[in-house]
């Protein structure tokens, strides 16, 4: 099998091409984009390149400009996936791109929108470990006028501060599951939590806005459509590319879904209430 | 003070949702959420009514209200103004 080649990452109506050269670079690309479709695309594109010219030596560039040179496959993976996401979101124009985790159950989708540090990955991991289908812990796309969404599926990006919590809860051993580690985060294959993942574009049914507060109170609250719209606008990452900054579309979406805010500090707090919500909205039974 | 006339900033896009309102200003990308009471006050800012007129109308609508409606109206309008959603003249 060739150790150099090219990988399309089409998402949200745009495309990033990742060129790789060398077995270690190919391995990182395969690890990150294993679950993403890779058809040829005529969409406008950005070209990223990763290479491993020698063992334990990596480089990365964007359109010819060097962004990384070093020895850490974990750092390369983090930079590559971050750069991919940035370029996809930055260039998407045909719909709403939200900073959100997402899972699905029987064709129905659950969004977990939030800014960095809100607990998206942690809550997504918890749901996936309970049998829901993993879609993403970072980015989703809803084409204008649609109620189904597409997800940017990548390994779970567990921040350093959250790793002990997940290790305690799910007995995840990063080394055992082939995770890639760097100082900022550990990329954990989601199949370590649930091997049954499948790709789909579910109907958006439920939105839960997580807020992780260390040592904080537990609070779950049903949101009105306007409260939902306000929060969704705060998680919309491509507003400047859209007509009216996507406000009308966010309002349309907010009227059609059920939404909750969820403040938590540990998994024990959410066990009962969140499962009850999932059961009543989606028919999820543990 | 209460003879000031609040008028809506026409740059804001508005979505009414079940009695509540969401305002969005593309110029500064601010989104403002108005609960039912604030929405009512917002809708009374027609560029003709003074603060006092708005407060009087609400006192007639809610005669049993314990709190000072005028104070609440002023506070809400100041909040709107801080967001740039209204201007006083």
Tab-separated table of C-alpha atoms in Angstrom:
chain	number	residue	atom	x	y	z
A	1	UNK	CA	0.000	0.000	0.000
A	2	UNK	CA	1.264	3.444	-0.888
A	3	UNK	CA	2.582	5.540	2.008
A	4	UNK	CA	1.903	8.796	0.257
A	5	UNK	CA	-1.345	10.089	-1.111
A	6	UNK	CA	-4.205	12.463	-0.661
A	7	UNK	CA	-7.334	12.495	1.506
A	8	UNK	CA	-10.417	14.617	0.862
A	9	UNK	CA	-12.290	15.893	3.915
A	10	UNK	CA	-15.567	17.249	2.517
A	11	UNK	CA	-17.846	18.877	5.088
A	12	UNK	CA	-20.330	21.730	5.301
A	13	UNK	CA	-20.236	22.406	1.566
A	14	UNK	CA	-16.508	22.900	1.433
A	15	UNK	CA	-13.464	20.711	1.303
A	16	UNK	CA	-10.032	20.297	2.819
A	17	UNK	CA	-7.463	18.136	1.092
A	18	UNK	CA	-4.791	16.518	3.228
A	19	UNK	CA	-1.720	15.303	1.402
A	20	UNK	CA	0.423	12.858	3.338
A	21	UNK	CA	3.869	11.487	2.768
A	22	UNK	CA	5.417	8.765	4.879
A	23	UNK	CA	3.971	5.895	6.920
A	24	UNK	CA	3.757	7.794	10.208
A	25	UNK	CA	2.009	10.749	8.571
A	26	UNK	CA	-0.452	8.388	6.840
A	27	UNK	CA	-1.119	6.715	10.160
A	28	UNK	CA	-2.074	10.057	11.762
A	29	UNK	CA	-4.381	10.923	8.845
A	30	UNK	CA	-6.065	7.516	9.008
A	31	UNK	CA	-6.475	7.853	12.771
A	32	UNK	CA	-8.127	11.267	12.542
A	33	UNK	CA	-10.366	10.815	9.518
A	34	UNK	CA	-11.251	7.140	9.715
A	35	UNK	CA	-14.988	7.961	10.009
A	36	UNK	CA	-15.201	10.784	7.503
A	37	UNK	CA	-16.391	10.094	3.950
A	38	UNK	CA	-13.733	10.793	1.363
A	39	UNK	CA	-15.401	11.256	-2.028
A	40	UNK	CA	-13.819	13.440	-4.643
A	41	UNK	CA	-15.186	16.939	-4.336
A	42	UNK	CA	-15.498	19.880	-6.696
A	43	UNK	CA	-15.911	22.281	-3.798
A	44	UNK	CA	-13.423	25.032	-3.182
A	45	UNK	CA	-10.603	23.603	-1.121
A	46	UNK	CA	-7.680	24.229	1.182
A	47	UNK	CA	-4.632	22.001	0.957
A	48	UNK	CA	-2.866	20.784	4.084
A	49	UNK	CA	0.215	18.605	3.908
A	50	UNK	CA	1.724	16.328	6.530
A	51	UNK	CA	4.909	14.366	6.164
A	52	UNK	CA	7.107	12.038	8.184
A	53	UNK	CA	10.362	12.046	6.261
A	54	UNK	CA	12.067	10.050	9.000
A	55	UNK	CA	10.937	8.061	11.995
A	56	UNK	CA	9.520	10.313	14.749
A	57	UNK	CA	9.849	13.434	12.676
A	58	UNK	CA	6.786	15.262	11.408
A	59	UNK	CA	6.050	18.365	9.397
A	60	UNK	CA	2.797	20.084	8.522
A	61	UNK	CA	2.033	22.913	6.128
A	62	UNK	CA	-0.959	24.787	4.715
A	63	UNK	CA	-0.840	25.798	1.089
A	64	UNK	CA	2.931	25.502	1.270
A	65	UNK	CA	3.452	27.468	4.498
A	66	UNK	CA	5.016	25.435	7.308
A	67	UNK	CA	2.880	25.233	10.463
A	68	UNK	CA	4.660	22.512	12.420
A	69	UNK	CA	7.931	20.677	12.549
A	70	UNK	CA	8.612	18.344	15.433
A	71	UNK	CA	8.594	14.868	16.874
A	72	UNK	CA	5.142	14.532	18.401
A	73	UNK	CA	2.479	12.627	16.481
A	74	UNK	CA	-0.018	13.806	19.099
A	75	UNK	CA	0.846	17.437	18.492
A	76	UNK	CA	0.677	16.897	14.734
A	77	UNK	CA	-2.739	15.255	15.053
A	78	UNK	CA	-4.080	18.074	17.225
A	79	UNK	CA	-2.801	20.749	14.879
A	80	UNK	CA	-4.012	18.937	11.788
A	81	UNK	CA	-7.527	18.360	13.049
A	82	UNK	CA	-7.705	21.905	14.406
A	83	UNK	CA	-6.560	23.374	11.126
A	84	UNK	CA	-8.989	21.179	9.189
A	85	UNK	CA	-11.922	22.265	11.345
A	86	UNK	CA	-10.958	25.920	11.194
A	87	UNK	CA	-10.765	25.924	7.408
A	88	UNK	CA	-14.005	23.999	6.935
A	89	UNK	CA	-15.958	26.260	9.286
A	90	UNK	CA	-14.344	29.415	7.980
A	91	UNK	CA	-15.366	28.686	4.396
A	92	UNK	CA	-18.797	27.156	4.879
A	93	UNK	CA	-21.627	29.193	3.375
A	94	UNK	CA	-24.553	26.908	2.629
A	95	UNK	CA	-25.876	26.462	6.143
A	96	UNK	CA	-25.267	26.686	9.862
A	97	UNK	CA	-22.041	25.357	11.370
A	98	UNK	CA	-22.263	24.963	15.127
A	99	UNK	CA	-19.604	24.312	17.715
A	100	UNK	CA	-21.347	21.266	19.178
A	101	UNK	CA	-21.014	17.651	20.188
A	102	UNK	CA	-23.594	15.287	18.723
A	103	UNK	CA	-24.934	11.776	19.173
A	104	UNK	CA	-27.872	9.927	17.670
A	105	UNK	CA	-30.378	7.271	18.592
A	106	UNK	CA	-32.556	5.471	16.089
A	107	UNK	CA	-32.230	8.263	13.506
A	108	UNK	CA	-32.882	11.094	15.962
A	109	UNK	CA	-30.074	13.532	16.726
A	110	UNK	CA	-28.988	15.206	19.931
A	111	UNK	CA	-26.813	18.306	19.829
A	112	UNK	CA	-24.577	19.400	22.687
A	113	UNK	CA	-23.542	22.928	21.717
A	114	UNK	CA	-21.082	24.897	23.776
A	115	UNK	CA	-17.877	26.829	23.761
A	116	UNK	CA	-14.507	25.335	24.613
A	117	UNK	CA	-14.514	24.086	28.198
A	118	UNK	CA	-18.303	23.708	28.411
A	119	UNK	CA	-17.990	19.938	28.739
A	120	UNK	CA	-19.097	18.904	25.248
A	121	UNK	CA	-16.581	16.099	24.872
A	122	UNK	CA	-17.125	14.810	28.388
A	123	UNK	CA	-20.898	14.682	28.048
A	124	UNK	CA	-20.681	13.242	24.543
A	125	UNK	CA	-18.401	10.487	25.852
A	126	UNK	CA	-20.818	9.725	28.673
A	127	UNK	CA	-23.727	9.351	26.223
A	128	UNK	CA	-21.700	7.229	23.813
A	129	UNK	CA	-20.679	4.928	26.653
A	130	UNK	CA	-24.412	4.458	27.314
A	131	UNK	CA	-25.040	3.197	23.826
A	132	UNK	CA	-25.845	6.328	21.848
A	133	UNK	CA	-24.184	6.632	18.477
A	134	UNK	CA	-21.135	8.901	18.379
A	135	UNK	CA	-21.152	11.567	15.689
A	136	UNK	CA	-18.812	14.329	16.858
A	137	UNK	CA	-17.511	16.183	19.882
A	138	UNK	CA	-16.815	19.406	17.973
A	139	UNK	CA	-18.673	20.483	14.836
A	140	UNK	CA	-21.985	19.941	13.074
A	141	UNK	CA	-23.542	21.351	9.914
A	142	UNK	CA	-27.196	21.976	9.087
A	143	UNK	CA	-27.864	22.873	5.482
A	144	UNK	CA	-30.153	25.896	5.066
A	145	UNK	CA	-33.781	24.826	5.335
A	146	UNK	CA	-32.970	21.313	6.538
A	147	UNK	CA	-33.626	19.603	9.853
A	148	UNK	CA	-31.041	16.901	9.441
A	149	UNK	CA	-27.430	17.521	10.290
A	150	UNK	CA	-24.031	16.259	9.304
A	151	UNK	CA	-21.203	15.818	11.786
A	152	UNK	CA	-17.457	16.189	11.624
A	153	UNK	CA	-16.488	12.855	13.132
A	154	UNK	CA	-13.086	12.675	14.759
A	155	UNK	CA	-11.588	10.903	17.782
A	156	UNK	CA	-12.721	12.394	21.079
A	157	UNK	CA	-10.554	15.387	21.917
A	158	UNK	CA	-10.196	15.091	25.675
A	159	UNK	CA	-8.618	18.129	27.309
A	160	UNK	CA	-5.907	17.431	29.874
A	161	UNK	CA	-8.149	18.608	32.720
A	162	UNK	CA	-10.989	16.256	31.742
A	163	UNK	CA	-8.916	13.116	31.161
A	164	UNK	CA	-8.894	11.930	34.806
A	165	UNK	CA	-12.695	12.210	34.922
A	166	UNK	CA	-13.089	10.025	31.838
A	167	UNK	CA	-10.435	7.576	32.987
A	168	UNK	CA	-12.241	7.137	36.306
A	169	UNK	CA	-15.664	6.747	34.741
A	170	UNK	CA	-14.847	4.572	31.759
A	171	UNK	CA	-11.508	2.977	32.664
A	172	UNK	CA	-9.985	4.400	29.501
A	173	UNK	CA	-6.306	3.689	29.123
A	174	UNK	CA	-4.989	6.024	26.403
A	175	UNK	CA	-2.035	3.764	25.687
A	176	UNK	CA	-4.209	0.680	25.299
A	177	UNK	CA	-6.623	2.276	22.859
A	178	UNK	CA	-4.015	3.816	20.598
A	179	UNK	CA	-4.768	7.372	21.625
A	180	UNK	CA	-2.546	10.207	20.488
A	181	UNK	CA	-1.360	12.445	23.287
A	182	UNK	CA	0.034	15.934	23.465
A	183	UNK	CA	0.280	18.481	26.230
A	184	UNK	CA	-3.094	20.109	25.537
A	185	UNK	CA	-5.278	17.106	24.870
A	186	UNK	CA	-5.554	13.391	24.258
A	187	UNK	CA	-7.268	12.147	21.113
A	188	UNK	CA	-9.162	9.034	22.183
A	189	UNK	CA	-10.747	6.719	19.589
A	190	UNK	CA	-14.490	6.847	20.309
A	191	UNK	CA	-14.752	3.114	19.672
A	192	UNK	CA	-12.996	2.655	22.998
A	193	UNK	CA	-16.374	3.640	24.483
A	194	UNK	CA	-18.757	2.165	21.942
A	195	UNK	CA	-17.636	-0.051	19.081
A	196	UNK	CA	-20.967	0.220	17.238
A	197	UNK	CA	-20.512	3.669	15.710
A	198	UNK	CA	-22.131	4.291	12.333
A	199	UNK	CA	-22.245	7.384	10.183
A	200	UNK	CA	-25.622	9.024	9.602
A	201	UNK	CA	-27.351	12.374	9.161
A	202	UNK	CA	-30.013	12.278	11.864
A	203	UNK	CA	-33.058	14.450	12.300
A	204	UNK	CA	-32.358	17.095	14.908
A	205	UNK	CA	-34.714	16.458	17.820
A	206	UNK	CA	-33.058	17.553	21.039
A	207	UNK	CA	-30.492	20.140	22.093
A	208	UNK	CA	-28.734	20.086	25.448
A	209	UNK	CA	-26.415	22.974	26.302
A	210	UNK	CA	-23.871	21.540	28.746
A	211	UNK	CA	-22.043	23.630	31.273
A	212	UNK	CA	-19.435	21.864	33.350
A	213	UNK	CA	-18.825	23.716	36.616
A	214	UNK	CA	-16.255	22.222	38.949
A	215	UNK	CA	-17.855	21.683	42.377
A	216	UNK	CA	-20.970	23.451	41.059
A	217	UNK	CA	-24.623	22.742	41.611
A	218	UNK	CA	-26.607	20.476	39.332
A	219	UNK	CA	-29.292	22.279	37.372
A	220	UNK	CA	-31.377	21.239	34.401
A	221	UNK	CA	-33.795	23.670	32.803
A	222	UNK	CA	-36.120	23.485	29.827
A	223	UNK	CA	-35.457	26.409	27.481
A	224	UNK	CA	-37.916	28.459	25.483
A	225	UNK	CA	-37.429	28.853	21.745
A	226	UNK	CA	-36.004	32.347	22.211
A	227	UNK	CA	-33.579	31.181	24.925
A	228	UNK	CA	-32.526	28.356	22.618
A	229	UNK	CA	-31.969	30.798	19.766
A	230	UNK	CA	-29.853	33.049	21.944
A	231	UNK	CA	-27.604	30.171	22.965
A	232	UNK	CA	-27.376	28.721	19.466
A	233	UNK	CA	-26.297	32.096	18.077
A	234	UNK	CA	-23.424	31.990	20.572
A	235	UNK	CA	-22.256	28.649	19.152
A	236	UNK	CA	-22.641	29.515	15.476
A	237	UNK	CA	-19.152	29.633	13.997
A	238	UNK	CA	-19.771	30.700	10.403
A	239	UNK	CA	-22.276	33.533	10.983
A	240	UNK	CA	-20.299	36.068	8.982
A	241	UNK	CA	-20.615	33.893	5.851
A	242	UNK	CA	-24.414	33.701	5.985
A	243	UNK	CA	-27.308	35.927	4.904
A	244	UNK	CA	-28.410	37.933	7.941
A	245	UNK	CA	-25.661	36.134	9.879
A	246	UNK	CA	-27.865	33.025	9.975
A	247	UNK	CA	-30.257	34.620	12.470
A	248	UNK	CA	-33.454	33.648	10.597
A	249	UNK	CA	-32.242	30.084	10.203
A	250	UNK	CA	-31.323	29.798	13.871
A	251	UNK	CA	-34.778	31.124	14.786
A	252	UNK	CA	-36.444	28.586	12.484
A	253	UNK	CA	-34.456	25.779	14.022
A	254	UNK	CA	-35.081	26.954	17.569
A	255	UNK	CA	-38.830	26.773	17.021
A	256	UNK	CA	-38.651	23.174	15.835
A	257	UNK	CA	-36.653	21.545	18.615
A	258	UNK	CA	-36.741	20.830	22.323
A	259	UNK	CA	-33.842	22.274	24.307
A	260	UNK	CA	-32.432	22.154	27.821
A	261	UNK	CA	-29.554	23.724	29.680
A	262	UNK	CA	-27.607	21.354	31.883
A	263	UNK	CA	-25.142	22.448	34.540
A	264	UNK	CA	-23.184	19.635	36.165
A	265	UNK	CA	-20.005	18.891	38.034
A	266	UNK	CA	-19.958	15.070	37.957
A	267	UNK	CA	-21.611	12.219	36.094
A	268	UNK	CA	-23.546	11.016	39.136
A	269	UNK	CA	-25.590	14.229	38.989
A	270	UNK	CA	-26.806	13.729	35.441
A	271	UNK	CA	-27.501	10.002	35.537
A	272	UNK	CA	-31.202	10.230	36.360
A	273	UNK	CA	-32.327	13.506	34.826
A	274	UNK	CA	-30.533	13.288	31.508
A	275	UNK	CA	-31.572	9.708	30.907
A	276	UNK	CA	-35.145	10.680	31.721
A	277	UNK	CA	-34.994	13.467	29.129
A	278	UNK	CA	-33.480	11.141	26.538
A	279	UNK	CA	-36.119	8.566	27.280
A	280	UNK	CA	-39.027	10.980	26.938
A	281	UNK	CA	-37.681	12.800	23.860
A	282	UNK	CA	-36.021	9.964	21.970
A	283	UNK	CA	-37.261	6.782	23.589
A	284	UNK	CA	-33.792	5.894	24.823
A	285	UNK	CA	-33.841	3.147	27.418
A	286	UNK	CA	-30.614	2.227	29.079
B	1	UNK	CA	-36.334	61.798	33.177
B	2	UNK	CA	-39.421	59.714	32.405
B	3	UNK	CA	-40.468	61.987	29.596
B	4	UNK	CA	-37.748	60.485	27.391
B	5	UNK	CA	-39.022	58.658	24.325
B	6	UNK	CA	-37.418	55.310	23.541
B	7	UNK	CA	-37.337	54.205	19.928
B	8	UNK	CA	-36.249	50.848	18.549
B	9	UNK	CA	-32.967	50.524	16.701
B	10	UNK	CA	-34.149	49.569	13.222
B	11	UNK	CA	-30.916	47.708	12.505
B	12	UNK	CA	-32.002	44.923	14.825
B	13	UNK	CA	-33.624	41.876	13.262
B	14	UNK	CA	-36.493	40.544	15.320
B	15	UNK	CA	-37.978	37.084	15.863
B	16	UNK	CA	-41.027	36.662	18.088
B	17	UNK	CA	-41.281	33.241	19.681
B	18	UNK	CA	-44.165	32.302	21.953
B	19	UNK	CA	-44.396	35.752	23.501
B	20	UNK	CA	-40.645	36.159	23.839
B	21	UNK	CA	-38.381	38.029	21.459
B	22	UNK	CA	-34.939	37.498	20.062
B	23	UNK	CA	-33.153	40.532	18.629
B	24	UNK	CA	-30.059	40.404	16.484
B	25	UNK	CA	-27.912	43.293	15.349
B	26	UNK	CA	-25.753	42.343	12.350
B	27	UNK	CA	-23.655	45.477	12.819
B	28	UNK	CA	-22.106	44.238	16.049
B	29	UNK	CA	-23.291	40.583	15.974
B	30	UNK	CA	-25.083	41.006	19.298
B	31	UNK	CA	-28.060	38.810	20.110
B	32	UNK	CA	-30.465	39.982	22.799
B	33	UNK	CA	-33.053	37.774	24.497
B	34	UNK	CA	-36.239	39.386	25.820
B	35	UNK	CA	-38.545	37.479	28.133
B	36	UNK	CA	-42.305	38.051	27.951
B	37	UNK	CA	-42.272	41.191	30.101
B	38	UNK	CA	-39.307	42.703	28.291
B	39	UNK	CA	-40.925	41.830	24.962
B	40	UNK	CA	-44.029	43.699	25.992
B	41	UNK	CA	-41.953	46.771	26.844
B	42	UNK	CA	-40.022	46.429	23.602
B	43	UNK	CA	-43.231	46.365	21.574
B	44	UNK	CA	-44.409	49.542	23.300
B	45	UNK	CA	-41.293	51.421	22.186
B	46	UNK	CA	-42.898	52.864	19.060
B	47	UNK	CA	-40.963	56.116	18.952
B	48	UNK	CA	-43.964	58.129	20.202
B	49	UNK	CA	-44.610	56.887	23.741
B	50	UNK	CA	-42.617	58.269	26.648
B	51	UNK	CA	-41.254	56.060	29.436
B	52	UNK	CA	-44.052	57.351	31.634
B	53	UNK	CA	-46.713	56.427	29.066
B	54	UNK	CA	-45.281	52.928	28.731
B	55	UNK	CA	-45.235	52.472	32.520
B	56	UNK	CA	-48.816	53.721	32.814
B	57	UNK	CA	-50.006	51.306	30.144
B	58	UNK	CA	-48.360	48.409	31.938
B	59	UNK	CA	-49.789	49.479	35.316
B	60	UNK	CA	-53.240	49.367	33.728
B	61	UNK	CA	-52.505	45.879	32.370
B	62	UNK	CA	-51.119	44.598	35.692
B	63	UNK	CA	-53.018	46.468	38.440
B	64	UNK	CA	-52.145	43.856	41.068
B	65	UNK	CA	-48.404	44.071	40.548
B	66	UNK	CA	-46.529	44.452	43.839
B	67	UNK	CA	-43.340	45.930	42.487
B	68	UNK	CA	-42.877	49.378	41.071
B	69	UNK	CA	-43.625	48.994	37.383
B	70	UNK	CA	-42.042	52.328	36.548
B	71	UNK	CA	-38.725	51.256	38.092
B	72	UNK	CA	-38.863	47.962	36.206
B	73	UNK	CA	-39.656	49.701	32.934
B	74	UNK	CA	-36.800	52.164	33.389
B	75	UNK	CA	-34.357	49.379	34.269
B	76	UNK	CA	-35.434	47.320	31.271
B	77	UNK	CA	-35.163	50.280	28.901
B	78	UNK	CA	-31.720	51.151	30.254
B	79	UNK	CA	-30.726	47.567	29.581
B	80	UNK	CA	-32.064	47.841	26.012
B	81	UNK	CA	-30.120	51.071	25.573
B	82	UNK	CA	-26.926	49.469	26.889
B	83	UNK	CA	-27.300	46.795	24.210
B	84	UNK	CA	-27.927	49.469	21.612
B	85	UNK	CA	-31.396	48.075	20.952
B	86	UNK	CA	-33.122	51.417	21.601
B	87	UNK	CA	-32.243	55.074	21.575
B	88	UNK	CA	-33.757	57.814	23.746
B	89	UNK	CA	-34.740	61.211	22.514
